[in-house]
mmCIF file of C-alpha atoms and ligand atoms in Angstrom:
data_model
loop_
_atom_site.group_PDB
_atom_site.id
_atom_site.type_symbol
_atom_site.label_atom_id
_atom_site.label_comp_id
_atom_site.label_asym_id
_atom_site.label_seq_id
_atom_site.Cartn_x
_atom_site.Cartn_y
_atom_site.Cartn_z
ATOM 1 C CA UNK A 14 0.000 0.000 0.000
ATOM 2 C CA UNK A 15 2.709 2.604 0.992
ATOM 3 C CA UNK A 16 4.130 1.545 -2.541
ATOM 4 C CA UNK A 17 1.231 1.757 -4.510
ATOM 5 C CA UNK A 18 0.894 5.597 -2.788
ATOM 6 C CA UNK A 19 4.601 6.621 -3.810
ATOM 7 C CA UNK A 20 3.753 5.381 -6.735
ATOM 8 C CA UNK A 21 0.458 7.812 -7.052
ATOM 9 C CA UNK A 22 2.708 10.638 -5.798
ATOM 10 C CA UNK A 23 4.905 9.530 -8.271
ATOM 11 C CA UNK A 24 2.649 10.225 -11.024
ATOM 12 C CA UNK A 25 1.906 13.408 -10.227
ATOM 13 C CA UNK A 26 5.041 14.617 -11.836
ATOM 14 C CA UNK A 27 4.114 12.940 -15.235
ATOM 15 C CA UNK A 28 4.653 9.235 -15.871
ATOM 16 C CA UNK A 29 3.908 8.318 -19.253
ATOM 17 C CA UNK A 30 4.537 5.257 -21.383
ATOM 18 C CA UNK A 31 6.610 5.133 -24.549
ATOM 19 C CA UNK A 32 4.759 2.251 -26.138
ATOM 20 C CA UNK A 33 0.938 2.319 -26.813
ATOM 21 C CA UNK A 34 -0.979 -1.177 -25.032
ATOM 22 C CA UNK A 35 -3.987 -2.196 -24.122
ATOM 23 C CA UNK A 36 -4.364 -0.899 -20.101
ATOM 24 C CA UNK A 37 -7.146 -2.259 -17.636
ATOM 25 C CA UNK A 38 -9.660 0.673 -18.403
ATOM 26 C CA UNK A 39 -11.072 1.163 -14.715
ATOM 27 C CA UNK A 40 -7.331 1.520 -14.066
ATOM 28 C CA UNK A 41 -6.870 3.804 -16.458
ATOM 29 C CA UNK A 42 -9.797 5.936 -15.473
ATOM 30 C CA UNK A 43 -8.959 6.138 -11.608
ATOM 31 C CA UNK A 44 -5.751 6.859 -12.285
ATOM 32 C CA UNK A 45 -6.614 10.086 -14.460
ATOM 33 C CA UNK A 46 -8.979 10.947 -11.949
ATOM 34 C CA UNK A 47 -5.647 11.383 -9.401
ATOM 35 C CA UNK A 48 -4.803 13.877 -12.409
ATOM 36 C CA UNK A 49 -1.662 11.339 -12.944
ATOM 37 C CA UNK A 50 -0.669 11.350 -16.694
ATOM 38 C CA UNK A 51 0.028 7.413 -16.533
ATOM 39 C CA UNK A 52 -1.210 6.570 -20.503
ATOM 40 C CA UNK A 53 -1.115 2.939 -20.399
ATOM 41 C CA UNK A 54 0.533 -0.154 -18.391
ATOM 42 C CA UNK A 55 3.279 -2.066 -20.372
ATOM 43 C CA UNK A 56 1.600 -5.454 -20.985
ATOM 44 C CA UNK A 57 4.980 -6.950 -19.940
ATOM 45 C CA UNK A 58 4.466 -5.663 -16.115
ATOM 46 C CA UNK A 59 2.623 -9.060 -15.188
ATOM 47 C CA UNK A 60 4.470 -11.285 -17.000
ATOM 48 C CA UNK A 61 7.036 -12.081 -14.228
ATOM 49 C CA UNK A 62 10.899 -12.335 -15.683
ATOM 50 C CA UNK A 63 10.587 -11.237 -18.841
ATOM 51 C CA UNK A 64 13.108 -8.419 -19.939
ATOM 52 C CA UNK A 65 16.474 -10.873 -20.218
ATOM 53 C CA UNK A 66 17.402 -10.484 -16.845
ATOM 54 C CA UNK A 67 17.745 -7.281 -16.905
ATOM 55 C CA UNK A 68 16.465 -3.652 -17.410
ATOM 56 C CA UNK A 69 18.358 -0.634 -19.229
ATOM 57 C CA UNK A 70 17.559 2.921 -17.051
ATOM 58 C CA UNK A 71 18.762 5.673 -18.123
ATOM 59 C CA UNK A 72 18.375 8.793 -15.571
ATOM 60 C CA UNK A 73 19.125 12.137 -17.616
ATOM 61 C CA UNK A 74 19.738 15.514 -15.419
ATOM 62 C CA UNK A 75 17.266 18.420 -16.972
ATOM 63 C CA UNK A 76 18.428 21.357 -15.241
ATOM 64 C CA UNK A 77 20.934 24.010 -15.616
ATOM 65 C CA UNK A 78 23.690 24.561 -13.089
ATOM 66 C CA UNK A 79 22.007 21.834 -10.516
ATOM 67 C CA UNK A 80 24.618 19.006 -10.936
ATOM 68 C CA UNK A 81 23.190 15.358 -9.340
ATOM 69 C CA UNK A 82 25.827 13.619 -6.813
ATOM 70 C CA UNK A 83 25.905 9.796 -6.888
ATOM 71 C CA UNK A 84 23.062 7.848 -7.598
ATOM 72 C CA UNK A 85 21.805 4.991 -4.660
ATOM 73 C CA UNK A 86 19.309 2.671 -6.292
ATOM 74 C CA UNK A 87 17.649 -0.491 -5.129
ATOM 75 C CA UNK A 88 15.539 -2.962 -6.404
ATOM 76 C CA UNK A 89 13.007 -4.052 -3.847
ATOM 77 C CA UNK A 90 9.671 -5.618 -3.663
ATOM 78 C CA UNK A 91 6.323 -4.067 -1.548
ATOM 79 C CA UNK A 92 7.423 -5.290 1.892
ATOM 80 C CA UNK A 93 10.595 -2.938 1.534
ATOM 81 C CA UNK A 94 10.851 0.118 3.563
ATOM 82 C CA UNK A 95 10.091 3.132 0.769
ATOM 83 C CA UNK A 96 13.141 4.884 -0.020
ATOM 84 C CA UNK A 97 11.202 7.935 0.318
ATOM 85 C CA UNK A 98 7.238 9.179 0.740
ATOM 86 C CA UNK A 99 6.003 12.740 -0.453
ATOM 87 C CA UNK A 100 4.606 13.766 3.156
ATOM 88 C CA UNK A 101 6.628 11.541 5.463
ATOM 89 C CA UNK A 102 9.764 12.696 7.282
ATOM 90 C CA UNK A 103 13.062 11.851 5.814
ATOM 91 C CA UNK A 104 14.591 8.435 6.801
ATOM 92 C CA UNK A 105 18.443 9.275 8.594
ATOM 93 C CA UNK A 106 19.539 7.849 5.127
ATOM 94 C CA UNK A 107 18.107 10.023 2.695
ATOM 95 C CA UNK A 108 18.982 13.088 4.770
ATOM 96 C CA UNK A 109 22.377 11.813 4.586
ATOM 97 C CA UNK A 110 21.933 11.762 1.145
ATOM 98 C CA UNK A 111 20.123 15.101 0.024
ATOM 99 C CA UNK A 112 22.393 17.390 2.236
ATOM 100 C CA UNK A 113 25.776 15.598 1.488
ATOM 101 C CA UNK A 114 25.223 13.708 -1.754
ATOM 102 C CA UNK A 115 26.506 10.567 0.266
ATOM 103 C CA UNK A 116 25.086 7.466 -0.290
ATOM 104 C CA UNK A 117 26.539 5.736 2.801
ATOM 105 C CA UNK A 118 23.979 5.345 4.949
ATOM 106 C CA UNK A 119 21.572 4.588 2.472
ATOM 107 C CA UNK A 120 23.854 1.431 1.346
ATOM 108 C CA UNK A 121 23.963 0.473 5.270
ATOM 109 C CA UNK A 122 20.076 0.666 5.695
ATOM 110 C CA UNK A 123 19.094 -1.387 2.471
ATOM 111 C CA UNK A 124 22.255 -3.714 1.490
ATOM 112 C CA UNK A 125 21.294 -7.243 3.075
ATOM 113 C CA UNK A 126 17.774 -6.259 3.503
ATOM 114 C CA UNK A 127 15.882 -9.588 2.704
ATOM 115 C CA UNK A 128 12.894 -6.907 0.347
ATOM 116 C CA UNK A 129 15.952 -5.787 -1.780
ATOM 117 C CA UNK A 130 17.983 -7.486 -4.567
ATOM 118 C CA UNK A 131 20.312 -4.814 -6.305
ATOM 119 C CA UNK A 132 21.415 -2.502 -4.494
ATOM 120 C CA UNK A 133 24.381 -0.027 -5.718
ATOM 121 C CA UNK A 134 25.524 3.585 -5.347
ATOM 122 C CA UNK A 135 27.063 4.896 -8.858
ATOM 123 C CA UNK A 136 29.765 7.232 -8.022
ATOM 124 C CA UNK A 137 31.784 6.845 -11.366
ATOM 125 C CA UNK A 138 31.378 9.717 -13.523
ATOM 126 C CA UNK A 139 29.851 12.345 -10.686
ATOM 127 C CA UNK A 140 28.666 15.135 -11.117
ATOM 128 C CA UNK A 141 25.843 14.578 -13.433
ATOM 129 C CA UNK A 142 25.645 18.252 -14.693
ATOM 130 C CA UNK A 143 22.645 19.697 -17.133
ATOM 131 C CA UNK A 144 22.361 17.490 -19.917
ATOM 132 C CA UNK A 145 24.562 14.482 -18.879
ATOM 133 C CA UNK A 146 23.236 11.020 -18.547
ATOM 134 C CA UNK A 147 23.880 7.920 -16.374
ATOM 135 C CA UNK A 148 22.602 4.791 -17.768
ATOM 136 C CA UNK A 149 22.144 1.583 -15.411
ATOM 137 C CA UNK A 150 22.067 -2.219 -16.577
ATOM 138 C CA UNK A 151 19.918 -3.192 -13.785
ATOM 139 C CA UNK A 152 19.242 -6.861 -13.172
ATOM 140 C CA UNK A 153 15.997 -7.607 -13.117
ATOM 141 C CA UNK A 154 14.485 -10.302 -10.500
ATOM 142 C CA UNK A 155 10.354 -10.893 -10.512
ATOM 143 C CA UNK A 156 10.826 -11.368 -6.310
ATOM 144 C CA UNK A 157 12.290 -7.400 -6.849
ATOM 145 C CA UNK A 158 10.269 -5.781 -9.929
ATOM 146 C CA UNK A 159 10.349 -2.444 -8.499
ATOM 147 C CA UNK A 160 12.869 -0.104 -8.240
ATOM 148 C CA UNK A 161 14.061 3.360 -6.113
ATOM 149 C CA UNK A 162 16.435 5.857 -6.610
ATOM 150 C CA UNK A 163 18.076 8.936 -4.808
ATOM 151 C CA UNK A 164 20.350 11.504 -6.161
ATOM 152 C CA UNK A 165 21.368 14.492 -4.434
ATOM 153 C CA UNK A 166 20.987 18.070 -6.318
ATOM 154 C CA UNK A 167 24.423 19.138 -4.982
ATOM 155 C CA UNK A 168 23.997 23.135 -5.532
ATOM 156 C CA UNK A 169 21.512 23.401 -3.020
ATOM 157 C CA UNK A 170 20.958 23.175 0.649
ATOM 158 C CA UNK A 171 18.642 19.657 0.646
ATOM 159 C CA UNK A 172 17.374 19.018 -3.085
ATOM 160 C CA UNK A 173 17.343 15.305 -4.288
ATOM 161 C CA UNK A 174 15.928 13.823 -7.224
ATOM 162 C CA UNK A 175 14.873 10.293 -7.413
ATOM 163 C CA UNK A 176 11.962 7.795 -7.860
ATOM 164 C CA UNK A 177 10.061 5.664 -5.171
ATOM 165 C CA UNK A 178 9.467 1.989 -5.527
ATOM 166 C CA UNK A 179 7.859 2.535 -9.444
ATOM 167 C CA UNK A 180 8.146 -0.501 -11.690
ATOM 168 C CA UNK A 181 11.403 -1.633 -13.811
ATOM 169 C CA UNK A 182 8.915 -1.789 -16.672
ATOM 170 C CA UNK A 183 10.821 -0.851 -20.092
ATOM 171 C CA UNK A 184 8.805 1.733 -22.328
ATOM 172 C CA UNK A 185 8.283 3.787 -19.196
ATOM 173 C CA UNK A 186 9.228 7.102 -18.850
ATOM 174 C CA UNK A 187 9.054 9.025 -15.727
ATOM 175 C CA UNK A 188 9.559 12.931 -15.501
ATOM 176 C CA UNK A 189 10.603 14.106 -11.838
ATOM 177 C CA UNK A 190 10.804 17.131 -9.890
ATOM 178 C CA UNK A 191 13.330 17.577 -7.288
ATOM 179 C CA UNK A 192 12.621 17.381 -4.075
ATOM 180 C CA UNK A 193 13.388 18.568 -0.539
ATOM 181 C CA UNK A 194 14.279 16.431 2.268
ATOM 182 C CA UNK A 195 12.452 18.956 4.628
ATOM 183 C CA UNK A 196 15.735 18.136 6.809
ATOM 184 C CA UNK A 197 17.657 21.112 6.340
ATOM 185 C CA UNK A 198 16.298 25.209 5.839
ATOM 186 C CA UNK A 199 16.933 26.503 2.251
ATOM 187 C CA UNK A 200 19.498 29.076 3.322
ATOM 188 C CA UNK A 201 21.601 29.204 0.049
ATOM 189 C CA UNK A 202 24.515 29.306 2.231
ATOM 190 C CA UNK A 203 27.882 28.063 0.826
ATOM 191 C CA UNK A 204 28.524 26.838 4.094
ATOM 192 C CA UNK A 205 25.921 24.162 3.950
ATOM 193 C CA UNK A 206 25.629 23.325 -0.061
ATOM 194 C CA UNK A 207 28.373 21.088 -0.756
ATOM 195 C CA UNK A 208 28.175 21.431 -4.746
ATOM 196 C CA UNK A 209 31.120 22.784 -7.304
ATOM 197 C CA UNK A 210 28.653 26.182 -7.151
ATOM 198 C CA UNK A 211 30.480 26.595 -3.500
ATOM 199 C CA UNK A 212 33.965 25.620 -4.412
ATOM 200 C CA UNK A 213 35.346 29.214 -4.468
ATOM 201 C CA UNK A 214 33.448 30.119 -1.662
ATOM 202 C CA UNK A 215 33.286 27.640 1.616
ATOM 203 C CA UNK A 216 34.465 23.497 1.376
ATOM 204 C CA UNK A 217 32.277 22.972 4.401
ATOM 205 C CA UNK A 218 28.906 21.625 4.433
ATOM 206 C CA UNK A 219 27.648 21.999 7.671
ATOM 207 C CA UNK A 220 23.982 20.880 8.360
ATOM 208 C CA UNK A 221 21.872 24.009 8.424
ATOM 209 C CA UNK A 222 19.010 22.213 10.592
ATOM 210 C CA UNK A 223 15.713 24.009 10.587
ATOM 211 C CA UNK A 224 14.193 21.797 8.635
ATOM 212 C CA UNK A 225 10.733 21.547 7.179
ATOM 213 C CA UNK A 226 9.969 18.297 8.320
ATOM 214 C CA UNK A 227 8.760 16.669 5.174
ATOM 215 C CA UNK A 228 9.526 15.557 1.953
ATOM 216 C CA UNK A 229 7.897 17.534 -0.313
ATOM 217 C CA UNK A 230 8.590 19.069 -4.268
ATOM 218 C CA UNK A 231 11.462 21.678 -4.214
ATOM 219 C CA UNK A 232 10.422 24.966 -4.546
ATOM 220 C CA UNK A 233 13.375 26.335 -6.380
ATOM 221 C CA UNK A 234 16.483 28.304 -5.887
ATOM 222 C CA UNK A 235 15.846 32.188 -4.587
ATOM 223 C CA UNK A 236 19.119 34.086 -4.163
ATOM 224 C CA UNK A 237 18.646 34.144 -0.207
ATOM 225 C CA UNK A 238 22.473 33.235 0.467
ATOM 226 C CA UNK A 239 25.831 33.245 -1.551
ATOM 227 C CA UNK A 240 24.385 32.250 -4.598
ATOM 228 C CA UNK A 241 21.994 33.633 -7.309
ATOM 229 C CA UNK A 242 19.009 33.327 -8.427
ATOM 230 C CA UNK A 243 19.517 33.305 -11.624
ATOM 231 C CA UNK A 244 22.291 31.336 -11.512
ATOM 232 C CA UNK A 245 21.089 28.165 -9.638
ATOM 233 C CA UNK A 246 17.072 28.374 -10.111
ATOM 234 C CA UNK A 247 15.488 25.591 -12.197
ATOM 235 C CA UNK A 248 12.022 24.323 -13.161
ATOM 236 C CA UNK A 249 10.591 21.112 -12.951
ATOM 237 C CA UNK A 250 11.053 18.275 -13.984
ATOM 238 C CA UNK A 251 14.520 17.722 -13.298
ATOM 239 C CA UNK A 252 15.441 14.116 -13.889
ATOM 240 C CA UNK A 253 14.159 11.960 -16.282
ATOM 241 C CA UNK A 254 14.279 8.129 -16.720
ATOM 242 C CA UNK A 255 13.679 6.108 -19.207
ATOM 243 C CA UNK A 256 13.450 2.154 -19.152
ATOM 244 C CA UNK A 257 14.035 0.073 -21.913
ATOM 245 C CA UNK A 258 15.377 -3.448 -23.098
HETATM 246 C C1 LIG B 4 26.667 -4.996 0.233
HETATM 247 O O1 LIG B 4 27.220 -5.957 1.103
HETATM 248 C C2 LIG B 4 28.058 -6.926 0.481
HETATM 249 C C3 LIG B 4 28.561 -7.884 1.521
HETATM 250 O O2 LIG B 4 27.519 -8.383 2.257
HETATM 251 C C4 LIG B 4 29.218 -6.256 -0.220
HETATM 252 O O3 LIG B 4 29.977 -7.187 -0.920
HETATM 253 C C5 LIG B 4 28.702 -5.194 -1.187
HETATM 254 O O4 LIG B 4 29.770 -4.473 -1.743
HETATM 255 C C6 LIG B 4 27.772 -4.235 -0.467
HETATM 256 N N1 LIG B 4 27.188 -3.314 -1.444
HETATM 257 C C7 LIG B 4 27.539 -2.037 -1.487
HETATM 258 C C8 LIG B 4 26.842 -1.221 -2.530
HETATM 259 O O5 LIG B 4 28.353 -1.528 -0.760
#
């Protein structure tokens, strides 16, 4: 159930499905009425391990000057702990993770867990700046066919990007906003963004507190701190992913 409603959330930031197939229509219909943009189900979904063993995902950073830190992704099945809920408090992990970029933590709370089969942080080739891609061979196991993601927006105080137990299911697409950890207040201060934006001006990151309390969608970049505006603002969505074969 807590999947199923991080995978609502989910939708709200525009899921839609590469390939055209036949979809369930009461599904279809209450989905639309959550005002998600989910088009159709891939009829593969149900079929158990289909896809070779393995999925291609391919996360693409859409912003300008908001560079993602490594990338912590698990496959996991419904009785796993989400890696994050629109609403809910951050776990100690993922504020690890959206205020230092670390995975660490995360890879402590979910490797061994007996809901999880992959389970990886991709630090090769950080930072993912505007218009760079990372693309994942991830295995694919019908005891594990969903999968999560965190990446840290490293310009900012708290941002993260990332998906929420949604299915490895190739032909979908997901378009996400970043997100705020609600752990940390958005004070633009070098001191506390650990991103190359900072480099010149503090190497610490210190943890600002304050925080909101919740995750929720980012509300952008204002010029309150070190940093500009119109330097470091973006609009959502911010990440994309797309699964295929
Ligand atoms: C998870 O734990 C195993 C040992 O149990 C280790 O070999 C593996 O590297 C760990 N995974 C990560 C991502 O650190």
């Amino acid at each position: 159930m807590k999947l199923l409603l991080n995978f609502i959330v989910l939708s709200l930031s525009a899921v839609s499905l590469a390939a055209a197939s036949a979809a369930e229509p009461g599904l279809r219909r209450r989905r639309r009425d959550q005002m998600t943009t989910v088009l159709t189900e891939p009829d593969s979904a149900d079929e158990g391990p289909v896809f070779g063993g393995k999925v291609t995902v391919k996360f693409t950073n859409e912003a300008f000057q908001q560079p993602f830190g490594p990338f912590f992704v698990l496959t996991h099945n419904t009785d796993e702990t989400p890696l994050f809920t629109v609403g809910d408090e951050a776990s100690a992990g993922l504020k690890h993770l959206a205020e230092n970029g670390d995975p660490s933590m995360l890879i402590e709370a979910y490797n061994n867990s007996a809901h999880a089969g992959y389970v990886d942080a991709i630090v090769a080739g950080v930072p993912f700046f505007g218009g760079d891609s990372l693309e994942l061979t991830v295995p694919y196991d019908e005891d594990f066919p969903y999968i999560s993601v965190v990446s840290m927006a490293i310009n900012t105080n708290d941002c993260f990007v990332g998906l929420s137990g949604v299915p490895l299911a190739p032909g979908l697409v997901v378009e996400a906003p970043g997100y705020d950890s609600g752990t940390e207040e958005n004070n633009e201060l070098c001191s506390s963004i650990p991103g190359p934006a900072c480099a010149g001006v503090s190497s610490d990151n210190e943890a600002s507190g304050n925080g909101e309390g919740f995750v929720h969608v980012h509300r952008g970049f204002f010029g309150v701190g070190d940093l500009s505006q119109s330097g470091y603002d973006w609009r959502n969505p911010m990440m994309k992913v797309e699964m295929s074969l």
